[in-house]
CSV table of C-alpha atoms (C1' of nucleotides) in Angstrom, one decimal:
chain,number,residue,atom,x,y,z
A,1,MET,CA,75.2,49.1,106.0
A,2,LEU,CA,77.2,49.8,110.0
A,3,ASP,CA,75.6,49.4,113.3
A,4,LYS,CA,73.0,52.2,114.2
A,5,SER,CA,73.2,51.4,118.0
A,6,GLN,CA,75.4,55.0,118.2
A,7,GLY,CA,73.0,56.9,117.0
A,8,THR,CA,72.0,57.5,112.5
A,9,ARG,CA,74.3,60.9,113.4
A,10,GLU,CA,77.2,58.7,113.9
A,11,VAL,CA,77.2,56.5,111.4
A,12,ILE,CA,77.0,58.6,108.8
A,13,ARG,CA,79.9,61.0,110.2
A,14,GLN,CA,81.8,57.8,109.9
A,15,ALA,CA,80.3,56.8,106.8
A,16,ALA,CA,80.9,60.0,105.0
A,17,GLU,CA,84.9,59.3,106.6
A,18,ARG,CA,85.2,56.3,104.7
A,19,LEU,CA,84.4,57.3,102.0
A,20,PHE,CA,85.0,61.0,101.4
A,21,ALA,CA,88.9,58.9,102.4
A,22,ARG,CA,88.0,56.4,99.7
A,23,LYS,CA,87.1,58.4,97.1
A,24,SER,CA,87.5,62.0,97.8
A,25,TYR,CA,84.7,64.5,98.6
A,26,GLY,CA,84.0,65.5,95.2
A,27,ALA,CA,83.0,62.4,94.3
A,28,VAL,CA,81.1,60.5,97.0
A,29,SER,CA,77.1,61.5,96.7
A,30,MET,CA,75.4,61.9,99.4
A,31,ARG,CA,73.3,58.7,98.3
A,32,ASP,CA,76.7,57.1,98.5
A,33,ILE,CA,76.7,58.0,101.9
A,34,ALA,CA,72.8,56.8,103.0
A,35,GLY,CA,73.3,53.6,100.7
A,36,ALA,CA,76.6,52.8,103.0
A,37,VAL,CA,74.5,53.9,106.5
A,38,GLY,CA,70.8,52.1,105.3
A,39,ILE,CA,68.9,55.1,104.9
A,40,ARG,CA,67.5,56.8,101.9
A,41,GLN,CA,68.8,60.4,101.1
A,42,SER,CA,66.9,62.9,101.6
A,43,ALA,CA,66.7,61.4,105.2
A,44,ILE,CA,70.4,62.2,106.3
A,45,TYR,CA,69.2,66.2,106.0
A,46,ASN,CA,67.9,65.6,109.3
A,47,HIS,CA,71.0,65.2,111.1
A,48,PHE,CA,73.2,67.0,108.2
A,49,PRO,CA,71.9,70.6,106.6
A,50,SER,CA,74.5,70.0,103.7
A,51,LYS,CA,77.1,67.4,102.6
A,52,GLN,CA,79.6,70.6,103.1
A,53,ALA,CA,78.5,70.2,106.7
A,54,ILE,CA,79.1,66.4,107.4
A,55,LEU,CA,82.7,67.4,106.0
A,56,ALA,CA,83.3,70.9,108.3
A,57,ASP,CA,81.5,68.7,110.8
A,58,LEU,CA,84.3,65.9,110.2
A,59,MET,CA,87.9,68.0,110.3
A,60,VAL,CA,86.8,70.4,113.3
A,61,THR,CA,85.9,67.1,114.4
A,62,HIS,CA,89.4,66.0,114.0
A,63,MET,CA,91.9,69.0,115.2
A,64,GLU,CA,89.3,69.7,118.1
A,65,SER,CA,90.2,66.0,119.5
A,66,LEU,CA,94.3,66.4,117.8
A,67,LEU,CA,94.4,69.9,119.8
A,68,ASP,CA,92.4,68.6,123.3
A,69,ALA,CA,94.7,65.1,123.1
A,70,TRP,CA,98.1,66.8,123.1
A,71,GLU,CA,96.9,69.5,125.3
A,72,GLU,CA,97.2,66.6,127.4
A,73,ALA,CA,99.9,64.6,125.9
A,74,ARG,CA,102.4,67.8,126.0
A,75,LEU,CA,104.9,68.2,128.1
A,76,GLU,CA,105.2,71.9,129.5
A,77,ASP,CA,108.5,72.0,131.6
A,78,ALA,CA,109.8,69.2,129.8
A,79,PRO,CA,113.7,70.2,127.8
A,80,PRO,CA,113.2,70.6,124.5
A,81,THR,CA,115.0,67.5,123.3
A,82,GLU,CA,112.4,65.3,125.5
A,83,ARG,CA,109.6,67.8,124.3
A,84,LEU,CA,110.1,67.1,120.3
A,85,ALA,CA,110.4,63.1,121.2
A,86,ASN,CA,107.0,63.6,122.9
A,87,PHE,CA,105.3,65.5,119.9
A,88,ALA,CA,106.6,63.2,117.4
A,89,ARG,CA,105.4,60.2,119.3
A,90,PHE,CA,102.7,61.6,119.9
A,91,HIS,CA,101.5,62.4,116.1
A,92,ILE,CA,102.4,59.1,114.8
A,93,ALA,CA,100.0,57.5,117.2
A,94,HIS,CA,97.4,59.9,117.0
A,95,HIS,CA,98.2,59.2,112.9
A,96,PHE,CA,97.5,55.4,113.6
A,97,ASP,CA,94.5,56.0,115.6
A,98,GLN,CA,92.9,58.3,113.4
A,99,ALA,CA,94.5,57.3,110.0
A,100,THR,CA,91.0,57.9,108.0
A,101,ALA,CA,90.2,61.6,109.5
A,102,VAL,CA,93.9,62.8,109.5
A,103,PHE,CA,93.8,61.5,105.8
A,104,ILE,CA,90.8,63.6,104.4
A,105,ALA,CA,91.8,66.6,107.1
A,106,TYR,CA,95.2,66.9,104.7
A,107,MET,CA,93.3,66.4,101.6
A,108,GLU,CA,90.5,67.9,101.6
A,109,LEU,CA,91.1,71.9,103.0
A,110,ARG,CA,90.4,72.5,98.8
A,111,SER,CA,87.1,71.0,99.6
A,112,LEU,CA,86.2,73.3,102.5
A,113,GLU,CA,84.2,76.3,101.7
A,114,GLU,CA,86.1,79.6,102.0
A,115,ASP,CA,84.7,80.1,106.2
A,116,ASN,CA,84.9,76.7,107.4
A,117,PHE,CA,88.5,76.7,106.1
A,118,ALA,CA,89.4,79.8,107.6
A,119,ALA,CA,88.0,77.5,111.3
A,120,VAL,CA,89.9,74.9,110.1
A,121,ASN,CA,93.1,76.3,109.3
A,122,ALA,CA,93.0,78.5,112.0
A,123,MET,CA,93.5,74.8,113.8
A,124,ARG,CA,95.8,73.8,111.8
A,125,ARG,CA,98.2,77.0,112.7
A,126,ARG,CA,97.8,76.0,116.1
A,127,TYR,CA,99.1,73.0,116.0
A,128,GLU,CA,101.8,74.6,114.2
A,129,LEU,CA,102.6,76.9,116.6
A,130,ALA,CA,103.7,74.6,119.5
A,131,VAL,CA,106.0,72.1,117.0
A,132,ARG,CA,107.6,75.7,115.8
A,133,GLN,CA,107.9,76.8,119.9
A,134,ILE,CA,109.4,73.7,120.9
A,135,LEU,CA,111.9,74.4,118.0
A,136,ALA,CA,112.2,77.8,119.1
A,137,ASP,CA,113.2,76.8,122.5
A,138,GLY,CA,115.6,74.3,121.9
A,139,VAL,CA,117.6,76.7,119.4
A,140,GLU,CA,117.4,79.7,121.9
A,141,ALA,CA,118.5,76.6,124.3
A,142,GLY,CA,121.5,75.6,122.0
A,143,VAL,CA,120.7,71.8,121.6
A,144,PHE,CA,118.6,72.5,118.5
A,145,GLN,CA,120.3,73.3,115.2
A,146,VAL,CA,117.4,74.5,112.9
A,147,PRO,CA,118.3,76.8,110.4
A,148,ASP,CA,114.9,78.0,110.5
A,149,VAL,CA,111.9,77.1,112.8
A,150,ASN,CA,109.1,78.0,110.3
A,151,VAL,CA,110.4,76.0,107.6
A,152,GLY,CA,111.5,73.6,110.6
A,153,ALA,CA,108.3,72.8,111.9
A,154,ARG,CA,106.9,72.3,108.3
A,155,ALA,CA,108.9,70.2,108.0
A,156,LEU,CA,109.2,67.6,110.8
A,157,ILE,CA,105.2,68.1,110.5
A,158,ALA,CA,105.4,67.4,106.9
A,159,MET,CA,107.7,64.0,107.5
A,160,LEU,CA,105.6,62.5,110.5
A,161,THR,CA,102.3,62.9,108.2
A,162,GLY,CA,103.5,61.3,105.7
A,163,VAL,CA,103.4,58.1,108.0
A,164,THR,CA,99.4,57.7,106.7
A,165,THR,CA,100.2,57.1,103.0
A,166,TRP,CA,101.8,54.0,103.6
A,167,TYR,CA,101.2,52.2,106.8
A,168,ARG,CA,98.8,50.0,106.8
A,169,GLU,CA,97.5,47.5,108.9
A,170,GLY,CA,99.6,44.2,109.7
A,171,GLY,CA,102.5,45.4,107.4
A,172,ARG,CA,105.8,44.7,108.2
A,173,LEU,CA,107.0,47.5,111.5
A,174,SER,CA,105.3,47.2,114.5
A,175,ARG,CA,103.7,50.6,114.9
A,176,GLU,CA,106.0,51.3,118.1
A,177,THR,CA,108.8,49.8,116.1
A,178,ILE,CA,107.5,53.1,112.9
A,179,ALA,CA,107.5,55.6,116.3
A,180,GLU,CA,110.6,54.6,117.3
A,181,ILE,CA,112.4,55.2,113.3
A,182,TYR,CA,110.3,58.4,112.9
A,183,VAL,CA,111.3,59.5,116.5
A,184,GLU,CA,114.4,58.6,115.8
A,185,MET,CA,114.3,61.0,112.6
A,186,THR,CA,112.5,63.4,114.2
A,187,LEU,CA,115.5,64.4,116.8
A,188,ARG,CA,118.1,64.3,114.1
A,189,SER,CA,116.8,65.7,112.3
A,190,VAL,CA,117.2,69.1,114.7
A,191,GLY,CA,121.3,68.2,114.6
A,192,LEU,CA,120.8,65.5,117.8
A,193,GLU,CA,123.1,62.4,118.3
A,194,THR,CA,120.3,59.7,119.7
A,195,GLY,CA,120.7,56.9,121.4
A,196,ALA,CA,119.6,54.3,119.1
A,197,GLY,CA,122.0,51.8,117.6
A,198,ARG,CA,122.1,52.1,113.5
A,199,SER,CA,119.5,50.0,111.9
A,200,LEU,CA,116.5,49.5,113.9
A,201,CYS,CA,115.3,47.4,110.9
A,202,SER,CA,115.9,46.7,107.6
A,203,THR,CA,118.8,48.6,105.3
A,204,ARG,CA,118.6,46.9,102.2
A,205,PRO,CA,117.0,49.3,99.3
C,1,MET,CA,90.7,81.4,78.4
C,2,LEU,CA,94.0,80.9,77.4
C,3,ASP,CA,96.7,81.4,74.6
C,4,LYS,CA,95.6,79.0,71.8
C,5,SER,CA,99.1,79.2,70.6
C,6,GLN,CA,100.8,76.0,71.2
C,7,GLY,CA,97.8,73.7,70.5
C,8,THR,CA,94.1,73.1,72.1
C,9,ARG,CA,95.3,70.2,73.4
C,10,GLU,CA,98.3,71.2,75.7
C,11,VAL,CA,95.5,74.2,76.8
C,12,ILE,CA,93.5,71.8,77.6
C,13,ARG,CA,96.2,70.0,79.7
C,14,GLN,CA,96.6,73.1,81.4
C,15,ALA,CA,93.9,74.3,82.1
C,16,ALA,CA,92.6,70.6,83.3
C,17,GLU,CA,96.0,71.0,85.6
C,18,ARG,CA,95.1,74.3,87.2
C,19,LEU,CA,91.1,73.7,87.9
C,20,PHE,CA,92.2,70.0,88.8
C,21,ALA,CA,94.9,71.9,91.4
C,22,ARG,CA,92.5,73.9,92.8
C,23,LYS,CA,89.3,72.0,93.5
C,24,SER,CA,89.8,69.0,92.7
C,25,TYR,CA,89.6,66.4,89.9
C,26,GLY,CA,85.3,65.6,91.8
C,27,ALA,CA,84.7,69.1,91.8
C,28,VAL,CA,85.8,70.3,87.9
C,29,SER,CA,83.3,69.6,85.1
C,30,MET,CA,84.9,68.7,81.5
C,31,ARG,CA,82.4,72.4,80.1
C,32,ASP,CA,84.7,73.7,83.6
C,33,ILE,CA,87.6,73.1,81.7
C,34,ALA,CA,86.5,74.3,78.3
C,35,GLY,CA,85.5,77.4,79.6
C,36,ALA,CA,89.1,77.9,81.0
C,37,VAL,CA,90.1,77.2,77.2
C,38,GLY,CA,87.4,78.6,75.5
C,39,ILE,CA,85.5,76.3,74.1
C,40,ARG,CA,82.6,73.9,74.1
C,41,GLN,CA,82.9,71.1,75.9
C,42,SER,CA,82.2,68.7,73.2
C,43,ALA,CA,85.1,69.8,71.3
C,44,ILE,CA,88.1,68.2,74.6
C,45,TYR,CA,86.6,64.7,73.0
C,46,ASN,CA,88.9,66.0,69.8
C,47,HIS,CA,91.7,65.7,71.9
C,48,PHE,CA,90.7,62.9,74.8
C,49,PRO,CA,88.1,60.4,74.5
C,50,SER,CA,87.5,61.3,78.7
C,51,LYS,CA,88.2,63.3,81.4
C,52,GLN,CA,90.1,60.3,83.7
C,53,ALA,CA,92.3,60.1,80.1
C,54,ILE,CA,93.2,64.1,80.9
C,55,LEU,CA,93.9,62.8,84.3
C,56,ALA,CA,96.1,60.5,83.3
C,57,ASP,CA,97.7,62.3,81.0
C,58,LEU,CA,98.5,64.7,83.6
C,59,MET,CA,100.5,62.2,86.0
C,60,VAL,CA,101.7,60.2,83.3
C,61,THR,CA,103.1,63.4,82.0
C,62,HIS,CA,104.3,64.1,85.2
C,63,MET,CA,106.4,61.0,86.3
C,64,GLU,CA,108.1,60.8,83.2
C,65,SER,CA,109.2,63.5,82.9
C,66,LEU,CA,110.4,63.5,87.0
C,67,LEU,CA,112.3,60.8,86.0
C,68,ASP,CA,113.9,61.7,83.1
C,69,ALA,CA,115.3,65.3,84.7
C,70,TRP,CA,116.0,62.9,88.0
C,71,GLU,CA,118.1,60.4,85.1
C,72,GLU,CA,120.0,63.7,84.4
C,73,ALA,CA,120.7,65.5,87.8
C,74,ARG,CA,121.7,62.4,89.4
C,75,LEU,CA,125.6,62.2,90.8
C,76,GLU,CA,126.0,58.2,89.8
C,77,ASP,CA,129.5,57.7,91.0
C,78,ALA,CA,130.1,60.4,94.1
C,79,PRO,CA,129.9,59.8,97.9
C,80,PRO,CA,126.8,59.0,99.0
C,81,THR,CA,126.3,62.2,101.3
C,82,GLU,CA,127.1,64.5,98.1
C,83,ARG,CA,123.8,62.4,96.6
C,84,LEU,CA,121.7,62.8,98.8
C,85,ALA,CA,122.5,66.6,98.8
C,86,ASN,CA,122.0,66.4,95.4
C,87,PHE,CA,118.9,64.6,95.0
C,88,ALA,CA,116.9,67.0,97.9
C,89,ARG,CA,118.2,69.7,95.8
C,90,PHE,CA,116.4,68.1,92.5
C,91,HIS,CA,113.5,67.3,94.7
C,92,ILE,CA,112.3,71.2,95.7
C,93,ALA,CA,113.7,72.4,92.7
C,94,HIS,CA,111.2,70.9,90.3
C,95,HIS,CA,108.9,71.4,93.0
C,96,PHE,CA,109.0,74.8,92.6
C,97,ASP,CA,108.9,74.7,89.2
C,98,GLN,CA,105.7,71.8,89.1
C,99,ALA,CA,104.1,72.9,91.8
C,100,THR,CA,100.7,72.8,90.1
C,101,ALA,CA,101.7,69.1,88.6
C,102,VAL,CA,102.8,67.6,91.7
C,103,PHE,CA,99.6,68.6,94.0
C,104,ILE,CA,97.2,66.5,91.7
C,105,ALA,CA,100.3,64.0,91.8
C,106,TYR,CA,100.2,63.9,95.0
C,107,MET,CA,96.8,64.6,95.8
C,108,GLU,CA,94.5,62.7,93.0
C,109,LEU,CA,95.8,59.5,93.1
C,110,ARG,CA,92.2,58.1,94.6
C,111,SER,CA,90.9,59.6,91.7
C,112,LEU,CA,92.6,57.6,88.6
C,113,GLU,CA,91.4,53.9,87.8
C,114,GLU,CA,92.6,51.2,88.7
C,115,ASP,CA,94.9,50.6,85.0
C,116,ASN,CA,96.2,54.3,85.3
C,117,PHE,CA,96.7,54.4,89.2
C,118,ALA,CA,99.1,51.3,88.5
C,119,ALA,CA,101.1,52.7,85.8
C,120,VAL,CA,102.0,56.0,87.7
C,121,ASN,CA,102.4,54.0,90.6
C,122,ALA,CA,105.2,51.9,89.2
C,123,MET,CA,106.7,55.3,88.1
C,124,ARG,CA,106.4,56.6,92.0
C,125,ARG,CA,108.1,53.4,93.3
C,126,ARG,CA,110.7,53.5,90.8
C,127,TYR,CA,111.6,57.1,92.0
C,128,GLU,CA,111.0,55.9,95.7
C,129,LEU,CA,113.7,53.7,95.0
C,130,ALA,CA,116.6,55.7,94.0
C,131,VAL,CA,116.5,57.6,97.8
C,132,ARG,CA,116.2,54.1,99.2
C,133,GLN,CA,119.1,53.3,97.2
C,134,ILE,CA,121.0,56.4,98.3
C,135,LEU,CA,120.3,55.9,102.0
C,136,ALA,CA,121.4,52.4,101.6
C,137,ASP,CA,124.5,53.4,100.1
C,138,GLY,CA,125.0,55.7,103.1
C,139,VAL,CA,124.5,53.6,106.1
C,140,GLU,CA,126.6,50.5,103.7
C,141,ALA,CA,129.1,53.1,103.9
C,142,GLY,CA,129.0,53.6,107.6
C,143,VAL,CA,128.7,57.2,106.9
C,144,PHE,CA,124.5,57.8,107.0
C,145,GLN,CA,123.1,56.5,110.4
C,146,VAL,CA,119.0,56.0,109.2
C,147,PRO,CA,116.9,53.1,111.1
C,148,ASP,CA,115.7,51.8,108.6
C,149,VAL,CA,115.9,52.5,104.9
C,150,ASN,CA,112.2,52.1,103.8
C,151,VAL,CA,110.6,54.3,106.4
C,152,GLY,CA,113.8,56.7,106.0
C,153,ALA,CA,112.9,57.5,101.9
C,154,ARG,CA,109.3,58.3,102.1
C,155,ALA,CA,109.9,60.3,106.0
C,156,LEU,CA,112.8,62.2,103.8
C,157,ILE,CA,110.1,61.8,100.3
C,158,ALA,CA,106.6,63.7,102.3
C,159,MET,CA,109.2,66.0,104.3
C,160,LEU,CA,110.5,68.0,101.2
C,161,THR,CA,107.3,67.4,99.1
C,162,GLY,CA,105.4,68.9,102.4
C,163,VAL,CA,107.1,72.5,101.1
C,164,THR,CA,104.4,72.3,97.8
C,165,THR,CA,101.9,72.6,100.8
C,166,TRP,CA,103.1,76.3,101.5
C,167,TYR,CA,105.4,77.7,99.3
C,168,ARG,CA,103.9,80.8,97.3
C,169,GLU,CA,105.9,82.7,95.0
C,170,GLY,CA,107.1,86.5,96.8
C,171,GLY,CA,107.3,85.0,100.4
C,172,ARG,CA,109.6,85.4,103.6
C,173,LEU,CA,112.5,83.6,101.4
C,174,SER,CA,113.7,82.2,98.5
C,175,ARG,CA,113.8,79.9,96.1
C,176,GLU,CA,117.6,78.9,97.2
C,177,THR,CA,117.5,79.4,100.7
C,178,ILE,CA,114.6,77.5,101.3
C,179,ALA,CA,116.1,74.8,99.1
C,180,GLU,CA,119.4,75.0,101.7
C,181,ILE,CA,117.2,74.9,104.8
C,182,TYR,CA,115.3,71.6,103.4
C,183,VAL,CA,119.0,69.9,101.8
C,184,GLU,CA,120.7,70.8,105.5
C,185,MET,CA,117.7,68.6,107.7
C,186,THR,CA,117.5,66.0,104.9
C,187,LEU,CA,121.6,65.9,105.3
C,188,ARG,CA,120.8,65.6,109.2
C,189,SER,CA,118.1,63.5,109.5
C,190,VAL,CA,120.1,60.7,108.9
C,191,GLY,CA,123.0,61.8,111.1
C,192,LEU,CA,125.2,64.1,109.9
C,193,GLU,CA,127.1,67.2,110.7
C,194,THR,CA,126.4,69.5,107.4
C,195,GLY,CA,128.7,73.0,107.6
C,196,ALA,CA,125.6,75.0,107.3
C,197,GLY,CA,125.9,77.1,111.0
C,198,ARG,CA,123.0,78.0,112.8
C,199,SER,CA,120.5,80.3,111.7
C,200,LEU,CA,120.2,80.8,108.0
C,201,CYS,CA,117.1,82.7,109.0
C,202,SER,CA,114.3,82.5,111.0
C,203,THR,CA,114.8,81.0,114.8
C,204,ARG,CA,110.9,82.8,116.2
C,205,PRO,CA,108.5,80.8,116.6
U,1,DG,C1',63.4,60.2,111.6
U,2,DT,C1',62.5,58.2,107.8
U,3,DC,C1',59.7,58.0,104.0
U,4,DT,C1',58.6,58.9,98.6
U,5,DA,C1',58.0,61.8,95.4
U,6,DT,C1',60.6,65.9,92.6
U,7,DA,C1',62.3,69.7,91.8
U,8,DA,C1',65.9,72.7,89.0
U,9,DG,C1',70.0,71.6,87.1
U,10,DC,C1',74.6,69.7,86.1
U,11,DT,C1',76.7,65.3,84.8
U,12,DG,C1',80.4,62.8,80.5
U,13,DA,C1',79.0,61.5,76.6
U,14,DT,C1',77.8,60.9,71.9
U,15,DA,C1',75.8,62.1,67.0
U,16,DG,C1',75.7,65.1,62.9
U,17,DA,C1',75.7,69.5,60.4
U,18,DC,C1',79.7,72.6,58.8
V,1,DG,C1',88.1,70.3,65.1
V,2,DT,C1',84.4,73.1,66.5
V,3,DC,C1',79.7,73.7,66.4
V,4,DT,C1',75.0,72.6,68.4
V,5,DA,C1',71.5,69.6,70.1
V,6,DT,C1',71.1,65.5,72.8
V,7,DC,C1',70.8,61.6,75.5
V,8,DA,C1',70.3,59.4,80.0
V,9,DG,C1',71.7,59.6,84.2
V,10,DC,C1',73.5,61.6,88.5
V,11,DT,C1',73.4,65.3,91.8
V,12,DT,C1',72.3,68.6,96.2
V,13,DA,C1',67.7,69.8,98.3
V,14,DT,C1',62.6,70.3,99.3
V,15,DA,C1',58.0,69.1,100.4
V,16,DG,C1',54.7,66.9,102.7
V,17,DA,C1',52.4,61.8,103.9
V,18,DC,C1',53.5,59.1,107.7
DNA sequence: GTCTATAAGCTGATAGAC
DNA sequence: GTCTATCAGCTTATAGAC
């Protein structure tokens, strides 16, 4: 049973997020969620009209907070290299902070019903566009070498998002170190030399 | 109902693979699979002891075929740059051919029970090691600049595997073109200049 | 806003006829 | 090796008491 001081609705959200991430949407029942919250299954329906509505709420809220945070963090007038490094750092940091929400947003797109999927997917595309724009500006300025900005943007986002599948608190590397590794690989992948020398960390396979 | 000339067991495997990929393991019932095959639910148990056994079989078989194919395709004595390009090309090509199996192997790891997970995960690590080894050799030879070979290997695999989440038959780009885009980004991400000029394709965001 | 009770239907899996 | 029939238990969601 979780702390209820934040309001039952929020506790349900958090319990569902944790359970969906660990066992997948299809494998989690309303009873599971209610059990984690410390209420009966039927009480959930005072806060959400359906199980699908919980998932949609988690994913829409997550995408909104991602887009809002990016609106704050983006550098509008900086040169492309700086903007790309800033994006990579932002994306990794956000994914550390919101690991389970990100995981769900990635893995449970299939579980969204049509309308919910359309809404979430539109927001995903908006985020992707931000990266495409940076890459395109860098190519136009002659500082990036990217064979295709659409594929390039997706490739970069996939690379950076992958961190959630293996990062665990208290591992060998600090968050900051991991972020800098990804920033460096991101910049190199568009053809930039980076200031960083070799071997920030381990070079053994 | 699928063609049964290949044997019912194989038809069940294929139906399950398609359904698991589209709707997720938890959301697919034995009746769904049987319906797609054109038999009754109970008949599946003549071929698999449980639903979990179908998933485990799909994932183990997929990883075995991936590792076998890589054993065939890998270049043992070539210089690191050539081996890395070869890996990227192999990985992308395999993922085009086995798109749904790859998708499941990535998304449904959570749905595997403990022993099955351990078996599949061991094979995943074996595959990852191949990439770590290439990166380490390249770093040692002084031709790659990779801040951390463990993170680097995971980042590259995530970037390349991401192709399955957006590629659709008959799209703007051919398989060969997409493969070359990813090869170029892979080589650049470890600090290499590639022969390819800029702009294989689109540079508009 | 949570509870108990219940609806109506689906779940994985088994038994036994053919 | 597929079928029908069945099991015991689970599913999402609703009705109505408090």
